Amino acid sequence: MIELDLTAPADQTPSSPPPASRYRLPGLLLAAVLTLVAGGAAPISSVLWRYLGSVPSPEGAESPFQLAGGRAYTVAGSGADRVAVAWSLTGAPRKLWTARFPIRVTDPDAMSWGGLQAEPAGDVVLLTDGTDTTVVDARTGATRWTSRIYVTPLPGRRVGVVQDNEFRANTVYDQASGEPGTLYFSATGEPHTEPPLRSEVRGVDLATGRVLWTVAAAGSVNVAVPPDDPGILLLSSDRLQRIDGGTGQVVRTTPLPERNGTGPTGSELIDGTLTVYYGRGGAVSDEVVYAVDSLEQLWDRPVPEITRDPANCGGVHCSGNTQALDVLDSRTGEVRWRAPADVDLFRHGEYVGELGSDSGLPVRLVDPATGATRIDLSGWTIETAPSSRPLLLRRSAGDGASAFAVVPAGRGRIQPLGTAGGALSDCTADERHVVCRVGGELRIWAYRA
């Protein structure tokens, strides 16, 4: 028989730890106090804006850089090669791999098709120099395959599209002759005096370069790739076709009769529709708008000749010049609202943006349906392409520093990020990072919005 002494003092050193539930409430209270103290000690910008570090990048147009797929890519010349470096931005910048590919050698008469760019597509990255494309492994940078023709990845990042054409012999333009006339350029930028006899559009496996399908048409063609869409739109001289990007099968066809004695001369994706242009000598006389999915004609209109103060409308249907610029409904062609004088327009997500036509500086973001102001952009400059997401904004913060901000989707406001000092140039951004050139290096910040 064991007697229990209920009056003895409690043992100060229990043989086993007390249950965790005993500390739950005090622990939560302590955590809340510490959170408040920490929140008061650290400015909110330290959470939204964090400097990650820098990576080397020579200055100049021949040494571009790019943010894509959560990585930074730098390119520099080295003898007869270009050297591309992929950098991880998870924490401090870290080199992932280096890839070398030959510098594109072009004829002086050939058309330039843009600069160097890197585009991730699933397990590969497309490194494009003009029209030349080198496809490398996204993990190691090892070359998978190459193409002398520009490769456009389709949504889904498994299939790419290349467009080639065939010209009649002896039609290459002689630059020394200086003869006037219309020129027609091949897929590699070579000028010809006659249009192509036929064109081919090929679907290729992005991992291997293997041709999956081929669609041919007489004469020239335009290829449009709608965003977030598995198909392509193929415009030829007499028809518009919707083609399945995986198989090459023609899903829909719409005939395109001539208008006022002219056939289609080009096309453009605008706000979920495809606009087909008609005209002669580079001047547009008519435009016809089609639904991307069904190829149903939505509306059409004659395009009056604009001789004074032409406006630029990127991704927006508009009519008139900078002194009387009407914004049109994408589905009906009806006038929605009139823009202020002396602005150009661009589409940015759920907004239409306005830029001063002379200054190029941003004015505001407006409601596409009414033109009502949604975000005032005065005092800021736009560091990314106006139509890109996010819209990276910058302005002086005094003493040589710059303040940065973004326009997050669906927020209806400008989100300040933070400040940075130094002679920053060539800034760009993706959804998580900002990169600016400073001398021979790139400085990189992470942000949240």
Coordinates of C-alpha atoms in Angstrom, one line a residue:
M1 CA 0.0 0.0 0.0
I2 CA 1.4 3.4 -1.1
E3 CA 0.4 6.6 0.6
L4 CA 0.0 9.7 -1.6
D5 CA 1.2 12.9 0.1
L6 CA -1.2 15.5 -1.3
T7 CA 0.3 18.2 0.8
A8 CA 3.8 17.9 -0.5
P9 CA 5.2 20.7 -2.6
A10 CA 5.2 20.2 -6.4
D11 CA 8.3 18.7 -7.9
Q12 CA 10.2 21.5 -9.8
T13 CA 11.8 19.0 -12.2
P14 CA 9.1 16.8 -13.7
S15 CA 10.4 13.6 -15.3
S16 CA 8.5 14.2 -18.6
P17 CA 7.7 17.4 -20.5
P18 CA 4.2 18.9 -20.0
P19 CA 1.7 18.6 -22.9
A20 CA 2.1 21.1 -25.8
S21 CA -1.5 22.3 -25.2
R22 CA -0.3 24.0 -22.0
Y23 CA 1.7 26.5 -24.1
R24 CA -0.6 26.9 -27.0
L25 CA -2.4 30.1 -25.9
P26 CA 0.7 31.8 -24.4
G27 CA 2.6 30.9 -27.6
L28 CA 0.1 32.4 -29.9
L29 CA 0.0 35.6 -27.8
L30 CA 3.8 35.8 -27.9
A31 CA 3.9 35.2 -31.7
A32 CA 1.3 38.0 -32.2
V33 CA 3.4 40.4 -30.1
L34 CA 6.6 39.5 -32.0
T35 CA 4.8 40.0 -35.3
L36 CA 3.6 43.4 -34.4
V37 CA 7.1 44.4 -33.1
A38 CA 8.8 43.0 -36.3
G39 CA 6.2 44.7 -38.5
G40 CA 6.9 48.0 -36.8
A41 CA 10.7 47.6 -37.2
A42 CA 10.8 46.6 -40.9
P43 CA 9.2 48.8 -43.6
I44 CA 6.7 47.1 -45.9
S45 CA 8.9 47.8 -48.9
S46 CA 11.4 45.2 -47.5
V47 CA 8.7 42.6 -48.1
L48 CA 7.6 43.9 -51.5
W49 CA 11.1 44.8 -52.8
R50 CA 14.3 42.8 -52.2
Y51 CA 17.7 43.2 -53.8
L52 CA 19.0 39.7 -55.0
G53 CA 22.4 40.6 -56.4
S54 CA 24.0 41.2 -59.8
V55 CA 25.4 39.3 -62.7
P56 CA 28.0 40.4 -65.3
S57 CA 26.7 41.6 -68.7
P58 CA 28.8 43.7 -71.2
E59 CA 27.2 46.9 -72.3
G60 CA 25.9 47.6 -75.8
A61 CA 23.2 46.5 -78.3
E62 CA 25.1 43.3 -79.1
S63 CA 24.9 42.2 -75.4
P64 CA 21.2 42.0 -74.7
F65 CA 19.5 40.5 -71.7
Q66 CA 16.1 39.1 -71.0
L67 CA 13.8 37.9 -68.3
A68 CA 11.8 34.8 -69.3
G69 CA 10.3 31.9 -67.4
G70 CA 11.6 33.1 -64.0
R71 CA 15.2 33.2 -65.3
A72 CA 17.6 35.9 -66.6
Y73 CA 19.4 35.3 -69.9
T74 CA 22.4 37.3 -71.0
V75 CA 24.1 37.2 -74.4
A76 CA 27.5 38.5 -75.5
G77 CA 29.8 38.1 -78.5
S78 CA 32.9 35.9 -78.4
G79 CA 34.8 35.7 -81.7
A80 CA 32.5 34.1 -84.3
D81 CA 30.1 33.0 -81.6
R82 CA 27.5 34.3 -79.3
V83 CA 27.5 33.1 -75.7
A84 CA 24.2 32.9 -73.9
V85 CA 24.1 32.4 -70.1
A86 CA 21.0 31.3 -68.1
W87 CA 20.8 32.6 -64.5
S88 CA 18.7 31.2 -61.7
L89 CA 16.8 33.9 -59.7
T90 CA 15.8 31.7 -56.8
G91 CA 17.7 33.5 -54.1
A92 CA 21.0 35.1 -55.1
P93 CA 21.5 34.9 -58.9
R94 CA 23.3 31.7 -59.8
K95 CA 24.7 30.6 -63.2
L96 CA 22.8 27.6 -64.5
W97 CA 24.5 27.0 -67.9
T98 CA 26.3 28.5 -70.9
A99 CA 25.4 27.9 -74.5
R100 CA 27.4 28.9 -77.6
F101 CA 26.0 29.4 -81.1
P102 CA 27.4 31.0 -84.3
I103 CA 26.7 34.7 -85.0
R104 CA 24.2 35.1 -87.8
V105 CA 26.0 36.1 -91.0
T106 CA 23.7 38.1 -93.3
D107 CA 23.8 39.6 -96.7
P108 CA 23.9 43.4 -96.5
D109 CA 20.8 43.5 -98.6
A110 CA 18.8 41.2 -96.4
M111 CA 16.1 42.5 -94.0
S112 CA 16.8 42.5 -90.3
W113 CA 14.2 40.5 -88.4
G114 CA 14.9 41.7 -84.9
G115 CA 17.5 41.2 -82.2
L116 CA 18.5 38.4 -79.9
Q117 CA 15.9 36.8 -77.7
A118 CA 15.4 33.8 -75.4
E119 CA 12.0 32.0 -75.1
P120 CA 11.4 29.1 -72.8
A121 CA 9.1 26.4 -74.2
G122 CA 8.7 23.4 -71.9
D123 CA 11.9 21.4 -71.7
V124 CA 13.8 23.7 -74.2
V125 CA 14.8 27.3 -74.6
L126 CA 14.7 28.9 -78.1
L127 CA 17.7 31.3 -78.6
T128 CA 16.9 33.4 -81.6
D129 CA 19.3 35.6 -83.5
G130 CA 17.4 37.4 -86.3
T131 CA 15.8 34.5 -88.1
D132 CA 18.3 31.8 -86.9
T133 CA 17.0 29.7 -84.0
T134 CA 19.1 27.5 -81.7
V135 CA 17.0 25.2 -79.5
V136 CA 18.8 24.2 -76.3
D137 CA 18.0 22.0 -73.3
A138 CA 16.4 24.1 -70.6
R139 CA 18.2 22.2 -67.9
T140 CA 21.8 21.9 -69.3
G141 CA 22.0 24.4 -72.2
A142 CA 23.1 21.6 -74.6
T143 CA 22.0 22.2 -78.2
R144 CA 19.1 20.1 -79.3
W145 CA 18.7 21.4 -82.9
T146 CA 18.9 24.5 -85.0
S147 CA 16.9 26.2 -87.7
R148 CA 17.7 28.9 -90.3
I149 CA 14.1 30.0 -90.1
Y150 CA 12.4 31.7 -87.1
V151 CA 10.5 29.2 -84.9
T152 CA 7.3 30.3 -83.2
P153 CA 6.3 28.2 -80.2
L154 CA 2.6 27.4 -79.9
P155 CA 0.6 27.5 -76.6
G156 CA 1.3 24.2 -74.8
R157 CA 5.1 24.6 -75.6
R158 CA 5.5 21.3 -77.4
V159 CA 5.0 22.3 -81.0
G160 CA 6.6 25.2 -83.0
V161 CA 5.7 26.7 -86.4
V162 CA 8.1 27.7 -89.1
Q163 CA 7.1 29.5 -92.3
D164 CA 9.1 29.1 -95.5
N165 CA 8.5 30.2 -99.1
E166 CA 9.7 29.3 -102.7
F167 CA 10.6 32.0 -105.2
R168 CA 11.1 31.8 -109.0
A169 CA 14.7 31.5 -110.0
N170 CA 16.6 34.7 -110.8
T171 CA 14.4 37.0 -108.8
V172 CA 16.8 38.0 -106.1
Y173 CA 17.0 41.8 -106.0
D174 CA 20.3 43.4 -107.1
Q175 CA 21.1 46.1 -104.6
A176 CA 23.7 47.6 -106.9
S177 CA 21.0 48.3 -109.6
G178 CA 19.1 50.7 -107.3
E179 CA 15.9 50.0 -109.3
P180 CA 12.7 51.1 -107.5
G181 CA 9.8 48.8 -106.9
T182 CA 8.2 46.5 -104.4
L183 CA 10.4 43.9 -102.7
Y184 CA 9.3 40.6 -101.3
F185 CA 11.5 39.0 -98.5
S186 CA 12.2 35.3 -98.0
A187 CA 11.9 33.6 -94.6
T188 CA 15.7 34.4 -94.1
G189 CA 15.4 38.0 -95.1
E190 CA 16.6 37.8 -98.7
P191 CA 14.9 40.4 -101.0
H192 CA 13.2 39.3 -104.2
T193 CA 11.5 41.4 -107.0
E194 CA 8.5 39.0 -107.3
P195 CA 6.2 37.4 -104.7
P196 CA 6.8 33.8 -103.8
L197 CA 5.3 31.0 -106.0
R198 CA 4.2 29.1 -102.9
S199 CA 4.6 29.1 -99.1
E200 CA 4.8 26.3 -96.6
V201 CA 3.9 26.3 -92.9
R202 CA 5.4 23.4 -91.0
G203 CA 4.7 22.2 -87.4
V204 CA 7.8 20.9 -85.7
D205 CA 8.5 19.0 -82.5
L206 CA 10.2 21.6 -80.3
A207 CA 12.2 18.9 -78.5
T208 CA 13.7 17.4 -81.6
G209 CA 13.0 19.6 -84.6
R210 CA 11.2 16.8 -86.3
V211 CA 8.5 18.0 -88.8
L212 CA 5.1 16.9 -87.7
W213 CA 2.9 18.4 -90.5
T214 CA 3.1 20.7 -93.5
V215 CA 0.4 22.9 -95.0
A216 CA 1.1 24.7 -98.3
A217 CA -0.6 27.6 -100.1
A218 CA 0.0 29.5 -103.3
G219 CA 1.7 32.9 -103.0
S220 CA 2.4 34.6 -99.7
V221 CA 0.8 33.7 -96.4
N222 CA 0.4 35.3 -92.9
V223 CA 0.4 33.1 -89.8
A224 CA -1.2 34.3 -86.6
V225 CA -0.9 32.5 -83.3
P226 CA -3.7 33.4 -80.8
P227 CA -2.7 33.4 -77.2
D228 CA -3.8 30.4 -75.1
D229 CA -5.1 28.7 -78.2
P230 CA -4.0 25.3 -79.6
G231 CA -4.5 26.4 -83.2
I232 CA -3.0 28.8 -85.8
L233 CA -4.7 31.1 -88.3
L234 CA -3.4 30.9 -91.8
L235 CA -4.2 33.8 -94.2
S236 CA -3.5 33.2 -97.9
S237 CA -4.5 35.2 -101.0
D238 CA -8.1 33.8 -101.2
R239 CA -9.0 32.2 -97.8
L240 CA -8.6 32.2 -94.1
Q241 CA -8.0 28.8 -92.4
R242 CA -7.9 27.7 -88.8
I243 CA -5.4 24.8 -88.4
D244 CA -4.9 22.5 -85.5
G245 CA -1.4 23.1 -84.2
G246 CA -0.9 19.5 -83.1
T247 CA -1.9 17.7 -86.3
G248 CA -2.0 20.3 -89.1
Q249 CA -5.6 19.5 -89.9
V250 CA -7.7 22.3 -91.4
V251 CA -10.5 22.8 -88.8
R252 CA -12.3 25.7 -90.5
T253 CA -12.1 27.6 -93.8
T254 CA -13.5 31.0 -94.8
P255 CA -13.2 32.2 -98.4
L256 CA -11.9 35.8 -98.8
P257 CA -13.3 37.4 -102.0
E258 CA -11.6 40.6 -103.3
R259 CA -12.8 44.0 -102.1
N260 CA -12.7 46.9 -104.6
G261 CA -10.4 44.8 -106.8
T262 CA -7.8 44.0 -104.1
G263 CA -7.1 40.9 -102.1
P264 CA -5.9 40.5 -98.5
T265 CA -2.5 42.0 -97.8
G266 CA -2.0 41.1 -94.1
S267 CA -3.7 40.4 -90.8
E268 CA -3.4 41.3 -87.1
L269 CA -4.7 39.8 -83.9
I270 CA -6.5 42.6 -81.9
D271 CA -8.3 42.0 -78.7
G272 CA -9.4 38.4 -79.4
T273 CA -10.3 39.0 -83.0
L274 CA -8.4 38.8 -86.3
T275 CA -8.4 41.8 -88.6
V276 CA -7.7 41.2 -92.3
Y277 CA -6.4 44.1 -94.3
Y278 CA -7.0 44.9 -98.0
G279 CA -5.3 47.5 -100.1
R280 CA -2.5 48.3 -102.6
G281 CA 1.0 49.7 -102.3
G282 CA 1.1 49.4 -98.5
A283 CA -2.0 51.5 -98.1
V284 CA -5.0 49.9 -96.3
S285 CA -8.4 50.5 -98.0
D286 CA -10.6 48.0 -96.1
E287 CA -10.5 45.9 -93.0
V288 CA -12.6 42.9 -92.2
V289 CA -12.8 41.5 -88.6
Y290 CA -13.3 37.8 -87.8
A291 CA -13.9 35.7 -84.7
V292 CA -10.7 33.7 -83.9
D293 CA -12.5 30.5 -82.9
S294 CA -15.3 30.2 -85.5
L295 CA -13.8 32.5 -88.3
E296 CA -17.2 34.2 -88.5
Q297 CA -17.1 37.6 -90.0
L298 CA -18.0 40.1 -87.3
W299 CA -17.8 43.4 -89.1
D300 CA -16.0 45.3 -91.8
R301 CA -15.4 48.9 -92.8
P302 CA -13.6 51.0 -95.4
V303 CA -10.5 52.7 -94.1
P304 CA -10.2 56.4 -95.0
E305 CA -6.7 57.6 -96.0
I306 CA -5.1 59.5 -93.1
T307 CA -2.7 62.1 -94.4
R308 CA -2.2 64.2 -91.2
D309 CA -1.5 63.2 -87.6
P310 CA -1.9 59.4 -87.9
A311 CA -2.4 57.6 -84.6
N312 CA -0.8 54.4 -83.4
C313 CA -3.3 51.9 -81.9
G314 CA -1.5 48.8 -80.6
G315 CA -4.0 46.0 -79.9
V316 CA -7.0 48.4 -80.2
H317 CA -9.5 48.9 -83.0
C318 CA -9.6 52.6 -83.7
S319 CA -10.5 55.1 -86.4
G320 CA -9.3 58.6 -87.2
N321 CA -6.1 60.6 -86.3
T322 CA -4.7 62.0 -83.1
Q323 CA -7.0 65.0 -83.3
A324 CA -10.2 62.9 -83.6
L325 CA -9.5 59.3 -82.6
D326 CA -12.5 57.0 -82.0
V327 CA -12.1 53.6 -80.2
L328 CA -14.2 50.9 -81.8
D329 CA -15.9 47.9 -80.2
S330 CA -13.9 44.7 -81.1
R331 CA -17.0 42.6 -81.7
T332 CA -19.2 45.1 -83.5
G333 CA -17.1 47.9 -84.9
E334 CA -19.3 50.5 -83.3
V335 CA -17.7 53.6 -81.8
R336 CA -17.4 53.3 -78.0
W337 CA -15.7 56.6 -77.1
R338 CA -13.4 59.3 -78.4
A339 CA -9.8 59.5 -77.0
P340 CA -8.3 62.9 -76.0
A341 CA -6.4 64.7 -78.6
D342 CA -2.7 64.0 -79.2
V343 CA -2.5 60.4 -77.8
D344 CA -1.6 57.0 -79.1
L345 CA -3.3 53.9 -77.7
F346 CA -2.2 50.5 -76.5
R347 CA -3.9 47.5 -75.0
H348 CA -2.8 46.4 -71.5
G349 CA -4.8 43.5 -70.1
E350 CA -8.1 44.8 -68.9
Y351 CA -7.2 48.4 -69.8
V352 CA -6.6 50.6 -72.8
G353 CA -3.6 52.9 -72.2
E354 CA -2.8 56.3 -73.6
L355 CA 0.6 57.7 -74.5
G356 CA 1.4 61.3 -75.5
S357 CA 1.8 61.1 -79.3
D358 CA 4.8 63.6 -79.2
S359 CA 6.4 62.8 -75.8
G360 CA 5.7 59.0 -75.7
L361 CA 5.0 59.4 -72.0
P362 CA 2.1 57.6 -70.4
V363 CA -1.0 59.5 -69.6
R364 CA -3.6 57.1 -68.1
L365 CA -5.2 53.6 -68.2
V366 CA -8.9 53.7 -69.1
D367 CA -11.9 51.4 -69.2
P368 CA -12.0 49.9 -72.8
A369 CA -15.8 50.2 -73.0
T370 CA -16.2 53.8 -71.8
G371 CA -12.8 55.5 -71.8
A372 CA -13.3 56.4 -68.2
T373 CA -10.0 56.9 -66.2
R374 CA -9.1 53.9 -64.1
I375 CA -5.4 54.7 -63.3
D376 CA -3.5 58.0 -63.6
L377 CA 0.0 57.4 -65.0
S378 CA 1.2 61.0 -65.1
G379 CA 4.7 61.5 -63.6
W380 CA 5.7 57.9 -64.5
T381 CA 7.7 56.4 -67.4
I382 CA 7.0 52.8 -68.7
E383 CA 10.1 50.6 -68.6
T384 CA 8.5 47.5 -70.2
A385 CA 6.7 47.2 -73.5
P386 CA 3.3 49.0 -73.0
S387 CA 1.3 45.9 -73.9
S388 CA 3.4 43.5 -71.7
R389 CA 2.5 42.3 -68.3
P390 CA 3.4 43.5 -65.8
L391 CA 3.5 47.2 -66.6
L392 CA 6.7 48.3 -64.9
L393 CA 6.7 52.0 -63.9
R394 CA 9.6 54.2 -62.8
R395 CA 10.1 57.8 -61.7
S396 CA 12.7 59.9 -59.9
A397 CA 13.0 59.5 -56.1
G398 CA 15.5 62.2 -55.7
D399 CA 19.3 62.1 -55.2
G400 CA 19.8 60.0 -58.3
A401 CA 17.5 57.2 -57.1
S402 CA 14.6 55.7 -58.9
A403 CA 11.2 54.6 -57.5
F404 CA 9.6 51.5 -59.1
A405 CA 6.0 50.4 -59.3
V406 CA 3.8 47.9 -61.2
V407 CA 0.2 47.7 -62.3
P408 CA -1.1 44.4 -60.9
A409 CA -3.9 42.6 -62.9
G410 CA -7.3 43.2 -61.4
R411 CA -6.3 45.7 -58.7
G412 CA -7.2 49.0 -60.4
R413 CA -4.3 50.8 -58.9
I414 CA -0.5 51.4 -59.0
Q415 CA 1.5 49.2 -56.5
P416 CA 4.7 50.9 -55.3
L417 CA 7.6 48.5 -55.0
G418 CA 10.7 50.2 -53.8
T419 CA 13.6 52.4 -54.7
A420 CA 17.1 51.8 -56.2
G421 CA 20.1 54.0 -56.7
G422 CA 22.7 54.3 -59.5
A423 CA 22.7 55.0 -63.2
L424 CA 20.0 52.4 -64.1
S425 CA 19.1 51.8 -67.7
D426 CA 17.4 49.2 -69.8
C427 CA 15.1 48.0 -67.0
T428 CA 12.6 45.2 -67.5
A429 CA 10.4 43.0 -65.4
D430 CA 8.4 39.8 -65.2
E431 CA 5.8 38.8 -62.6
R432 CA 8.4 38.4 -59.8
H433 CA 11.6 40.3 -60.8
V434 CA 13.0 43.6 -62.0
V435 CA 16.4 43.8 -63.8
C436 CA 18.3 46.9 -64.8
R437 CA 21.6 47.4 -66.4
V438 CA 24.3 49.4 -64.5
G439 CA 27.6 49.6 -66.4
G440 CA 28.8 46.1 -67.1
E441 CA 26.4 44.3 -64.8
L442 CA 22.7 43.6 -64.3
R443 CA 21.2 44.3 -60.9
I444 CA 18.2 42.2 -60.0
W445 CA 15.4 42.7 -57.5
A446 CA 12.6 40.4 -56.4
Y447 CA 9.2 41.8 -55.7
R448 CA 5.7 40.9 -54.7
A449 CA 2.5 42.7 -55.8

